[in-house]
Short mmCIF file of C-alpha atoms in Angstrom, two decimals:
data_model
loop_
_atom_site.label_atom_id
_atom_site.label_comp_id
_atom_site.label_asym_id
_atom_site.label_seq_id
_atom_site.Cartn_x
_atom_site.Cartn_y
_atom_site.Cartn_z
CA MET F 111 11.28 27.50 -48.00
CA ALA F 112 10.20 31.11 -47.30
CA THR F 113 7.14 32.46 -49.14
CA SER F 114 9.22 35.17 -50.93
CA ASP F 115 11.68 32.54 -52.14
CA VAL F 116 8.83 30.48 -53.53
CA ALA F 117 7.39 33.47 -55.37
CA SER F 118 10.80 34.36 -56.83
CA SER F 119 11.27 30.81 -58.06
CA VAL F 120 7.90 30.90 -59.79
CA LEU F 121 8.59 34.21 -61.52
CA LEU F 122 12.07 33.20 -62.64
CA ASN F 123 11.03 29.89 -64.01
CA MET F 124 7.74 30.72 -65.66
CA GLY F 125 9.64 32.21 -68.54
CA ASN F 126 11.63 29.06 -69.04
CA GLY F 127 8.93 26.58 -69.79
CA SER F 128 7.83 25.23 -66.44
CA GLY F 129 11.00 24.16 -64.69
CA ILE F 130 9.31 24.21 -61.24
CA ASP F 131 9.06 21.21 -58.87
CA ILE F 132 5.39 21.80 -58.20
CA ILE F 133 5.19 18.86 -55.74
CA LYS F 134 7.89 20.32 -53.53
CA LEU F 135 6.45 23.80 -53.95
CA ALA F 136 2.99 22.63 -52.86
CA ARG F 137 4.47 20.81 -49.84
CA ASP F 138 6.55 23.83 -48.78
CA LEU F 139 3.59 26.19 -48.97
CA ALA F 140 1.38 23.75 -47.01
CA ASP F 141 4.08 23.46 -44.34
CA VAL F 142 4.36 27.24 -44.06
CA GLU F 143 0.62 27.52 -43.52
CA VAL F 144 0.01 24.60 -41.13
CA MET F 145 3.33 23.84 -39.41
CA PRO F 146 3.08 26.56 -36.68
CA GLN F 147 -0.16 25.03 -35.44
CA GLN F 148 1.37 21.57 -35.46
CA ASP F 149 4.43 22.81 -33.58
CA ARG F 150 2.29 24.38 -30.83
CA VAL F 151 0.23 21.23 -30.32
CA THR F 152 3.32 19.04 -30.44
CA ARG F 153 4.99 21.13 -27.73
CA ALA F 154 1.86 20.92 -25.57
CA LYS F 155 1.72 17.15 -26.10
CA THR F 156 5.41 16.80 -25.15
CA ASP F 157 4.85 18.88 -22.00
CA THR F 158 1.86 16.72 -21.03
CA GLU F 159 3.86 13.52 -21.57
CA ALA F 160 6.60 14.93 -19.35
CA ALA F 161 4.01 15.81 -16.68
CA ILE F 162 2.60 12.27 -16.74
CA SER F 163 6.13 10.91 -16.27
CA ALA F 164 6.72 13.41 -13.46
CA TYR F 165 3.54 12.31 -11.68
CA ALA F 166 4.71 8.71 -11.89
CA VAL F 167 8.19 9.52 -10.58
CA LEU F 168 6.84 11.51 -7.64
CA LYS F 169 4.14 8.94 -6.87
CA TYR F 170 6.76 6.19 -6.72
CA ASN F 171 8.86 8.15 -4.22
CA VAL F 172 5.85 9.06 -2.07
CA GLU F 173 4.89 5.38 -1.99
CA LEU F 174 8.40 4.60 -0.72
CA LEU F 175 7.79 7.07 2.10
CA THR F 176 4.52 5.28 2.92
CA GLU F 177 6.41 2.00 3.09
CA GLN F 178 8.83 3.53 5.59
CA PHE F 179 5.95 4.48 7.87
CA ASN F 180 4.43 1.04 7.39
CA GLY F 181 7.66 -0.43 8.76
CA LEU F 182 6.99 1.45 12.02
CA ASN F 183 3.39 0.30 12.39
CA ASP F 184 3.90 -2.98 14.28
CA ALA F 185 5.46 -3.14 17.75
CA GLN F 186 7.05 -6.49 17.00
CA GLU F 187 9.03 -5.02 14.10
CA LEU F 188 10.51 -2.04 15.93
CA ALA F 189 13.31 -3.92 17.62
CA THR F 190 14.93 -7.33 17.76
CA PRO F 191 14.14 -8.58 21.26
CA VAL F 192 15.35 -11.83 22.83
CA ALA F 193 14.00 -13.28 26.09
CA VAL F 194 15.74 -16.24 27.75
CA SER F 195 14.35 -18.33 30.62
CA SER F 196 16.70 -20.06 33.06
CA ASN F 197 14.19 -22.90 33.52
CA THR F 198 12.18 -23.64 30.37
CA SER F 199 10.51 -26.67 31.98
CA ALA F 200 8.80 -24.23 34.34
CA ILE F 201 8.51 -21.11 32.15
CA SER F 202 9.06 -20.97 28.41
CA ILE F 203 8.89 -17.96 26.08
CA GLY F 204 5.88 -17.83 23.79
CA SER F 205 6.95 -14.73 21.85
CA THR F 206 8.76 -11.44 22.14
CA GLN F 207 7.72 -8.16 20.53
CA GLY F 208 9.48 -4.92 19.75
CA SER F 209 8.02 -3.31 22.86
CA ALA F 210 10.07 -5.65 25.09
CA VAL F 211 12.42 -3.70 27.35
CA SER F 212 15.90 -4.93 28.18
CA GLY F 213 16.21 -6.14 31.77
CA SER F 214 16.27 -9.08 34.19
CA HIS F 215 13.25 -10.52 36.02
CA GLN F 216 12.68 -13.12 38.77
CA ILE F 217 9.55 -15.28 38.53
CA ASP F 218 8.00 -17.71 41.02
CA VAL F 219 5.07 -19.89 39.93
CA THR F 220 3.03 -21.18 42.87
CA GLN F 221 -0.01 -22.49 40.99
CA LEU F 222 -0.90 -23.23 37.38
CA ALA F 223 -4.20 -22.24 35.82
CA ALA F 224 -6.46 -25.25 35.38
CA SER F 225 -9.74 -26.15 33.72
CA GLN F 226 -12.49 -28.03 35.50
CA ARG F 227 -12.78 -31.56 34.16
CA ASN F 228 -15.65 -33.96 34.91
CA ARG F 229 -16.26 -37.46 33.66
CA SER F 230 -19.59 -39.05 32.83
CA SER F 231 -21.13 -42.33 33.87
CA GLU F 232 -19.65 -45.47 32.31
CA TYR F 233 -21.04 -46.88 29.06
CA THR F 234 -20.62 -50.30 27.48
CA SER F 235 -19.93 -48.96 23.99
CA SER F 236 -19.46 -45.73 22.09
CA THR F 237 -22.76 -46.29 20.28
CA GLU F 238 -24.89 -47.16 23.28
CA THR F 239 -28.31 -45.48 23.07
CA LEU F 240 -28.76 -43.01 25.92
CA ASN F 241 -32.27 -41.62 25.28
CA SER F 242 -34.06 -44.26 23.22
CA GLY F 243 -32.99 -42.52 19.99
CA SER F 244 -34.65 -39.22 20.92
CA ALA F 245 -33.05 -35.77 20.94
CA PHE F 246 -32.20 -34.07 24.23
CA ASP F 247 -30.42 -30.99 25.58
CA ILE F 248 -27.38 -30.56 27.80
CA THR F 249 -27.36 -27.40 29.93
CA VAL F 250 -24.00 -26.02 31.08
CA THR F 251 -23.86 -23.20 33.63
CA SER F 252 -20.59 -21.32 34.17
CA ASN F 253 -19.72 -17.88 35.58
CA GLY F 254 -23.41 -16.94 35.81
CA SER F 255 -24.10 -17.84 32.19
CA THR F 256 -26.15 -20.79 30.94
CA GLN F 257 -25.58 -22.42 27.56
CA THR F 258 -27.55 -25.18 25.88
CA ILE F 259 -26.01 -27.92 23.77
CA SER F 260 -28.47 -29.89 21.63
CA VAL F 261 -28.02 -33.58 20.85
CA ASP F 262 -30.04 -34.55 17.76
CA ALA F 263 -32.29 -37.58 17.48
CA GLY F 264 -30.29 -40.64 16.59
CA ASP F 265 -27.12 -39.08 17.98
CA ASP F 266 -27.96 -39.93 21.60
CA THR F 267 -24.83 -42.03 22.04
CA PRO F 268 -21.57 -41.34 23.89
CA ALA F 269 -19.89 -40.61 20.55
CA GLY F 270 -22.83 -38.41 19.47
CA VAL F 271 -22.72 -36.42 22.73
CA VAL F 272 -18.99 -35.79 22.32
CA ALA F 273 -19.51 -34.60 18.73
CA ALA F 274 -22.35 -32.27 19.76
CA ILE F 275 -20.32 -30.67 22.58
CA ASN F 276 -17.27 -30.10 20.37
CA ALA F 277 -19.39 -28.57 17.61
CA SER F 278 -21.36 -26.30 19.96
CA GLY F 279 -18.93 -23.35 20.01
CA THR F 280 -19.53 -22.92 23.74
CA GLY F 281 -15.85 -23.15 24.74
CA PHE F 282 -16.36 -26.59 26.26
CA THR F 283 -14.66 -29.66 24.84
CA ALA F 284 -15.25 -33.37 25.28
CA THR F 285 -13.32 -36.57 24.66
CA LEU F 286 -14.46 -40.20 24.71
CA ILE F 287 -12.11 -42.50 26.59
CA ASP F 288 -12.16 -46.28 26.88
CA THR F 289 -10.88 -47.02 30.40
CA ASP F 290 -10.39 -50.75 29.91
CA THR F 291 -8.83 -53.02 27.34
CA ALA F 292 -12.08 -54.83 26.53
CA GLY F 293 -13.60 -51.88 24.69
CA THR F 294 -16.66 -51.87 26.96
CA ASN F 295 -15.85 -49.14 29.48
CA TYR F 296 -16.46 -45.74 27.89
CA ARG F 297 -16.59 -42.39 29.68
CA ILE F 298 -17.05 -38.86 28.38
CA VAL F 299 -14.58 -36.31 29.81
CA LEU F 300 -15.96 -32.74 29.73
CA GLN F 301 -13.54 -29.80 30.06
CA GLY F 302 -14.25 -26.08 30.38
CA PRO F 303 -12.07 -22.97 29.92
CA SER F 304 -9.26 -22.44 32.42
CA GLY F 305 -9.64 -20.15 35.43
CA GLU F 306 -11.54 -20.53 38.66
CA ASP F 307 -14.41 -18.32 37.45
CA ASN F 308 -15.06 -20.92 34.75
CA ALA F 309 -16.15 -23.66 37.13
CA PHE F 310 -19.32 -25.25 35.74
CA THR F 311 -22.30 -27.47 36.44
CA VAL F 312 -24.03 -29.77 33.94
CA SER F 313 -27.59 -31.01 33.79
CA SER F 314 -29.50 -33.09 31.25
CA THR F 315 -32.25 -35.61 30.85
CA PRO F 316 -31.07 -38.34 30.68
CA ASP F 317 -28.56 -37.61 33.45
CA LEU F 318 -25.06 -38.27 32.05
CA GLY F 319 -23.56 -38.52 35.51
CA PHE F 320 -21.08 -35.65 35.30
CA HIS F 321 -21.78 -34.66 38.88
CA THR F 322 -21.98 -38.09 40.41
CA ALA F 323 -19.73 -38.34 43.45
CA GLY F 324 -16.14 -38.92 42.43
CA ASN F 325 -16.63 -37.85 38.82
CA GLN F 326 -14.97 -34.44 39.12
CA LEU F 327 -11.40 -35.04 37.97
CA GLN F 328 -10.00 -31.50 38.32
CA SER F 329 -11.16 -28.18 39.76
CA ALA F 330 -10.92 -24.88 37.88
CA ALA F 331 -8.07 -22.70 39.15
CA ASN F 332 -6.16 -19.50 38.33
CA ALA F 333 -2.45 -19.24 37.72
CA LEU F 334 -0.63 -17.68 40.70
CA LEU F 335 2.85 -16.24 40.26
CA LYS F 336 5.17 -13.48 41.40
CA VAL F 337 7.13 -11.34 38.95
CA ASP F 338 9.89 -9.36 40.64
CA GLY F 339 8.06 -9.79 43.94
CA MET F 340 4.67 -8.62 42.65
CA SER F 341 1.82 -11.12 42.93
CA ILE F 342 -0.11 -11.80 39.73
CA GLU F 343 -3.21 -13.93 39.16
CA ARG F 344 -4.43 -14.94 35.69
CA THR F 345 -7.00 -17.35 34.28
CA SER F 346 -4.56 -18.79 31.73
CA ASN F 347 -1.06 -20.23 31.73
CA THR F 348 -0.25 -18.03 28.72
CA ILE F 349 0.48 -14.57 30.07
CA SER F 350 1.33 -11.61 27.81
CA ASP F 351 0.85 -8.66 30.16
CA ALA F 352 3.23 -9.40 33.02
CA ILE F 353 6.44 -8.34 31.27
CA SER F 354 6.18 -5.76 28.48
CA GLY F 355 6.53 -7.33 25.05
CA VAL F 356 7.07 -10.89 26.36
CA THR F 357 4.56 -13.74 26.34
CA LEU F 358 5.17 -16.33 29.07
CA ASN F 359 4.04 -19.96 28.98
CA LEU F 360 3.71 -21.39 32.51
CA ASN F 361 4.55 -25.11 32.44
CA ALA F 362 5.13 -26.11 36.07
CA VAL F 363 5.17 -24.84 39.63
CA ALA F 364 8.71 -23.60 40.37
CA SER F 365 10.56 -20.86 42.21
CA GLY F 366 13.57 -18.76 41.29
CA THR F 367 13.25 -18.75 37.50
CA SER F 368 15.16 -15.82 36.02
CA LEU F 369 14.21 -14.17 32.74
CA GLN F 370 16.70 -12.05 30.81
CA VAL F 371 15.37 -9.67 28.15
CA THR F 372 17.68 -7.95 25.68
CA ASN F 373 16.44 -5.62 22.99
CA ASP F 374 18.48 -4.25 20.09
CA THR F 375 17.03 -0.78 19.57
CA THR F 376 19.33 -0.16 16.60
CA THR F 377 16.62 -1.83 14.48
CA LEU F 378 14.34 1.14 15.07
CA LYS F 379 17.23 3.58 14.68
CA GLU F 380 17.97 2.25 11.18
CA LYS F 381 14.29 2.43 10.26
CA LEU F 382 14.16 6.08 11.32
CA LYS F 383 17.32 6.86 9.33
CA GLU F 384 15.71 5.32 6.25
CA LEU F 385 12.55 7.35 6.86
CA VAL F 386 14.58 10.58 7.01
CA ALA F 387 16.52 9.68 3.86
CA THR F 388 13.36 8.80 1.92
CA TYR F 389 11.62 12.02 2.99
CA ASN F 390 14.60 14.05 1.82
CA VAL F 391 14.60 12.27 -1.54
CA VAL F 392 10.93 13.19 -2.00
CA GLN F 393 11.84 16.83 -1.29
CA VAL F 394 14.61 16.74 -3.90
CA VAL F 395 12.22 15.22 -6.45
CA LEU F 396 9.60 17.90 -5.71
CA ASN F 397 12.22 20.63 -6.17
CA GLU F 398 13.44 19.25 -9.49
CA LEU F 399 9.96 18.70 -10.90
CA SER F 400 8.78 22.19 -9.97
CA ASP F 401 11.90 24.14 -10.98
CA PRO F 402 11.56 25.59 -14.51
CA ASP F 403 15.36 26.00 -14.61
CA SER F 404 16.06 22.39 -13.65
CA THR F 405 18.85 20.72 -15.64
CA GLU F 406 17.31 17.28 -15.26
CA GLU F 407 16.75 16.22 -18.86
CA GLU F 408 13.56 14.16 -18.86
CA VAL F 409 11.20 15.50 -16.19
CA GLY F 410 13.00 18.53 -14.73
CA GLY F 411 10.53 21.41 -14.42
CA ALA F 412 7.70 19.26 -15.79
CA LEU F 413 5.36 20.37 -13.00
CA SER F 414 6.43 24.04 -12.87
CA ASN F 415 2.98 24.98 -14.20
CA ASP F 416 1.17 22.91 -11.57
CA MET F 417 2.39 24.43 -8.33
CA ALA F 418 -0.95 23.76 -6.61
CA PHE F 419 -0.28 20.03 -6.98
CA VAL F 420 3.30 20.40 -5.78
CA ARG F 421 2.15 22.33 -2.71
CA SER F 422 -0.49 19.70 -1.90
CA VAL F 423 2.08 16.90 -1.93
CA ARG F 424 4.63 18.94 -0.01
CA ASP F 425 2.07 19.89 2.66
CA ALA F 426 0.88 16.29 3.07
CA ILE F 427 4.31 14.77 3.60
CA TYR F 428 5.21 17.64 5.94
CA ALA F 429 2.10 16.89 7.99
CA ALA F 430 3.00 13.18 8.01
CA VAL F 431 6.36 13.77 9.69
CA THR F 432 5.29 16.55 12.06
CA THR F 433 1.91 15.28 13.30
CA ASP F 434 1.39 14.27 16.92
CA SER F 435 0.64 10.61 17.55
CA SER F 436 -2.88 9.47 18.39
CA THR F 437 -1.26 7.30 21.08
CA PRO F 438 1.33 9.46 22.87
CA SER F 439 3.05 7.85 25.84
CA GLY F 440 4.99 9.52 28.63
CA ASP F 441 6.99 12.38 27.16
CA VAL F 442 7.03 10.85 23.66
CA SER F 443 4.34 12.16 21.32
CA ALA F 444 5.93 12.73 17.89
CA LEU F 445 8.94 12.05 15.68
CA ARG F 446 10.58 15.23 16.92
CA ASP F 447 10.87 13.56 20.34
CA LEU F 448 13.01 10.84 18.72
CA GLY F 449 15.57 13.27 17.29
CA ILE F 450 13.99 13.83 13.87
CA GLU F 451 14.26 17.55 13.17
CA LEU F 452 13.31 19.88 10.31
CA THR F 453 16.14 21.95 8.84
CA LYS F 454 15.91 25.47 7.43
CA THR F 455 15.88 24.05 3.89
CA GLY F 456 12.81 21.89 4.58
CA SER F 457 14.69 18.60 4.76
CA LEU F 458 14.93 16.32 7.80
CA SER F 459 17.91 15.52 10.00
CA PHE F 460 18.32 12.79 12.60
CA ASN F 461 19.90 13.53 15.96
CA GLU F 462 21.17 10.13 17.10
CA ALA F 463 22.18 11.42 20.53
CA THR F 464 18.59 12.46 21.23
CA TYR F 465 17.31 9.10 20.01
CA ASP F 466 19.76 7.12 22.17
CA GLU F 467 18.81 9.08 25.26
CA VAL F 468 15.07 8.57 24.71
CA VAL F 469 15.17 4.82 24.04
CA LEU F 470 17.53 4.14 26.93
CA ASN F 471 14.79 4.48 29.52
CA ASN F 472 11.61 5.10 27.51
CA PHE F 473 11.64 2.53 24.72
CA SER F 474 8.18 1.21 25.59
CA ASP F 475 6.83 4.79 25.30
CA VAL F 476 8.46 5.08 21.88
CA VAL F 477 6.83 1.84 20.73
CA THR F 478 3.43 2.94 22.02
CA MET F 479 3.73 6.33 20.32
CA LEU F 480 4.62 4.78 16.97
CA SER F 481 2.43 1.67 16.91
CA ALA F 482 -0.01 1.90 19.83
CA GLY F 483 1.93 -1.10 21.16
CA THR F 484 0.10 -3.40 18.73
CA THR F 485 1.09 -5.80 15.98
CA ASN F 486 -1.08 -6.57 12.93
CA GLN F 487 -3.83 -4.28 14.20
CA SER F 488 -6.72 -4.04 11.75
CA ALA F 489 -7.06 -0.70 10.02
CA TYR F 490 -10.84 -1.00 10.43
CA ASP F 491 -11.21 -1.63 14.17
CA GLY F 492 -11.67 2.05 14.96
CA ALA F 493 -9.06 2.18 17.71
CA ASP F 494 -6.11 4.57 17.69
CA GLN F 495 -3.12 2.95 15.99
CA GLY F 496 -0.17 5.22 16.61
CA LEU F 497 1.78 7.78 14.62
CA ALA F 498 2.93 5.42 11.86
CA PHE F 499 -0.65 4.65 10.87
CA ASP F 500 -1.73 8.27 11.37
CA SER F 501 0.98 9.40 8.93
CA MET F 502 0.08 6.72 6.40
CA GLU F 503 -3.51 7.93 6.50
CA VAL F 504 -2.37 11.47 5.66
CA ILE F 505 -0.29 10.28 2.69
CA ASN F 506 -2.91 7.81 1.52
CA GLY F 507 -5.25 10.74 1.03
CA LEU F 508 -2.98 11.72 -1.87
CA MET F 509 -2.76 8.17 -3.22
CA ASP F 510 -6.46 7.21 -3.35
CA SER F 511 -7.04 5.46 -6.67
CA ILE F 512 -10.32 7.29 -7.32
CA ASP F 513 -10.21 10.82 -5.93
CA GLY F 514 -6.61 11.16 -4.73
CA ILE F 515 -4.72 14.07 -6.24
CA PHE F 516 -2.35 11.77 -8.15
CA ALA F 517 -5.23 9.85 -9.74
CA VAL F 518 -7.04 13.08 -10.66
CA ARG F 519 -3.97 14.72 -12.18
CA GLU F 520 -2.92 11.60 -14.08
CA ASP F 521 -6.45 11.13 -15.46
CA THR F 522 -6.67 14.77 -16.54
CA ALA F 523 -3.25 14.65 -18.21
CA THR F 524 -4.11 11.41 -20.00
CA GLN F 525 -7.30 12.97 -21.37
CA GLN F 526 -5.34 16.04 -22.50
CA LEU F 527 -2.84 13.78 -24.23
CA ARG F 528 -5.63 12.10 -26.18
CA THR F 529 -6.99 15.54 -27.14
CA TYR F 530 -3.58 16.63 -28.44
CA GLU F 531 -3.18 13.42 -30.40
CA ASP F 532 -6.60 13.97 -31.99
CA ARG F 533 -5.68 17.57 -32.83
CA LEU F 534 -2.40 16.50 -34.42
CA LEU F 535 -4.27 13.98 -36.54
CA ALA F 536 -6.71 16.69 -37.62
CA ILE F 537 -3.82 19.04 -38.46
CA GLU F 538 -2.17 16.33 -40.55
CA LEU F 539 -5.43 15.83 -42.44
CA ARG F 540 -5.77 19.59 -42.96
CA MET F 541 -2.15 19.81 -44.11
CA GLU F 542 -2.83 17.13 -46.68
CA LYS F 543 -5.89 19.01 -47.93
CA VAL F 544 -3.91 22.26 -48.22
CA TYR F 545 -1.14 20.40 -50.02
CA GLN F 546 -3.60 18.86 -52.48
CA SER F 547 -5.21 22.25 -53.08
CA TYR F 548 -1.86 23.87 -53.91
CA LEU F 549 -0.87 20.91 -56.02
CA LYS F 550 -4.11 21.20 -58.01
CA GLN F 551 -3.58 24.92 -58.59
CA PHE F 552 0.03 24.43 -59.66
CA SER F 553 -0.99 21.61 -61.98
CA VAL F 554 -3.38 24.00 -63.72
CA MET F 555 -0.57 26.56 -63.87
CA GLU F 556 1.76 23.92 -65.31
CA ASP F 557 -0.75 23.06 -68.04
CA LEU F 558 -1.20 26.76 -68.85
CA VAL F 559 2.55 27.40 -69.01
CA ASN F 560 3.02 24.37 -71.23
CA THR F 561 0.24 25.62 -73.53
CA LEU F 562 1.79 29.10 -73.69
CA ASN F 563 5.21 27.63 -74.36
CA GLY F 564 3.76 25.53 -77.17
CA THR F 565 2.06 28.58 -78.70
CA ARG F 566 5.30 30.57 -78.36
CA ASP F 567 7.25 27.87 -80.17
CA TYR F 568 4.63 27.69 -82.97
CA VAL F 569 4.59 31.46 -83.47
CA LYS F 570 8.38 31.53 -83.49
CA GLN F 571 8.46 28.80 -86.14
CA GLN F 572 5.93 30.74 -88.27
CA LEU F 573 7.88 33.97 -87.93
CA ASP F 574 11.07 32.18 -88.80
CA SER F 575 9.39 30.72 -91.91
CA ILE F 576 8.15 34.17 -93.04
CA ALA F 577 11.57 35.64 -92.48
CA ASN F 578 13.13 32.99 -94.68
CA ILE F 579 10.74 33.55 -97.64
CA GLY F 580 12.69 34.60 -100.78
CA GLN F 581 16.08 34.07 -99.25
CA ASP F 582 16.64 30.87 -101.28
CA ASN F 583 16.41 32.92 -104.56
#
């Protein structure tokens, strides 16, 4: 009710007894006085709630972009490679990774890697005392390095020696073997790491007999093989650096084993398409949230007053897709080299023809550029980890739970929301006080009008009585 309408109602009705709804009148006047303040705070609160929702929507989409980069971080996940050996009894496949390149290879194994193995003297039982119950040390020398294995007092038995060697962490292992059926012919077999450089000598007091004539069972040796005519020598029969992305297990000496590697690079192509699509969605979300004329009902334009935040997010995701890799390889150093291009509108496009041409002959370079050629690399080892990790680091600067821009903005908005809620509560309390004040004043007015009306009626009755005097005669 407008103030002039209220005043008119009072003036018109005061002459008619009371006739005024003083409760409604008091409420209307209180509303007129306080409601504008309440409306301003309510609008600010609504805008802040919309901003909080907008932060959440944008954060969700940026996290999806981070997940897309995370899917490019491991070499093994960039393609679907398959390696097949023509003779698995000689060479079997340990694993294949995304860096494996399609092709055929010929492998000849002329010698397997071997560990030196020596046996001890013979003992009548596994619990035979070897040093009268006293402790002693076993010294093992290999590749110019000497290591000491301690046997504790009371453990100076064949079984105790085996346990001490296996618990030493030196890389040497031991087994206790009974060579006869009577259970009285025990020998300790000591084995070192494979590879000819790991040949070893053993000394101890008491002498366990490892170097007695005839007690060396096997000499240390390197694996010798040819891959596509190139001679290779390794200390182990598990070889992961002879053929890119393929781990070979050498099982037997053999010639003419063929290895066929096929790699479906469409896996990476689909991942890059998803990355482009997700980036473009983030751009659309940024545009809608920052456009004051957006027609999106709930959060459209909610961040139009926070363009500094919008620019920070936009700049970070732009940097993520345009940065050069920390591990470039060959002619491949960034996403642009894979056919991912920026358009005039700020979105991304994917040139599949460019991608197909690059991966045809340079797929291993692509894998190195994206993932440093590693799988499950620790984020804390300090080494370069490829573009995917580099880009995640850029985006994660926004997402830090303590001082990232999303956390800061969300915390500030939440505090503002609490402030607005407190102000609305205070306004409601003030409105009630104003209402009670008006109601009290109008109650006094009502009592006064009623008193005046009563006096008017009394005077009228008296005047009527005087006027009627003598008329009955």
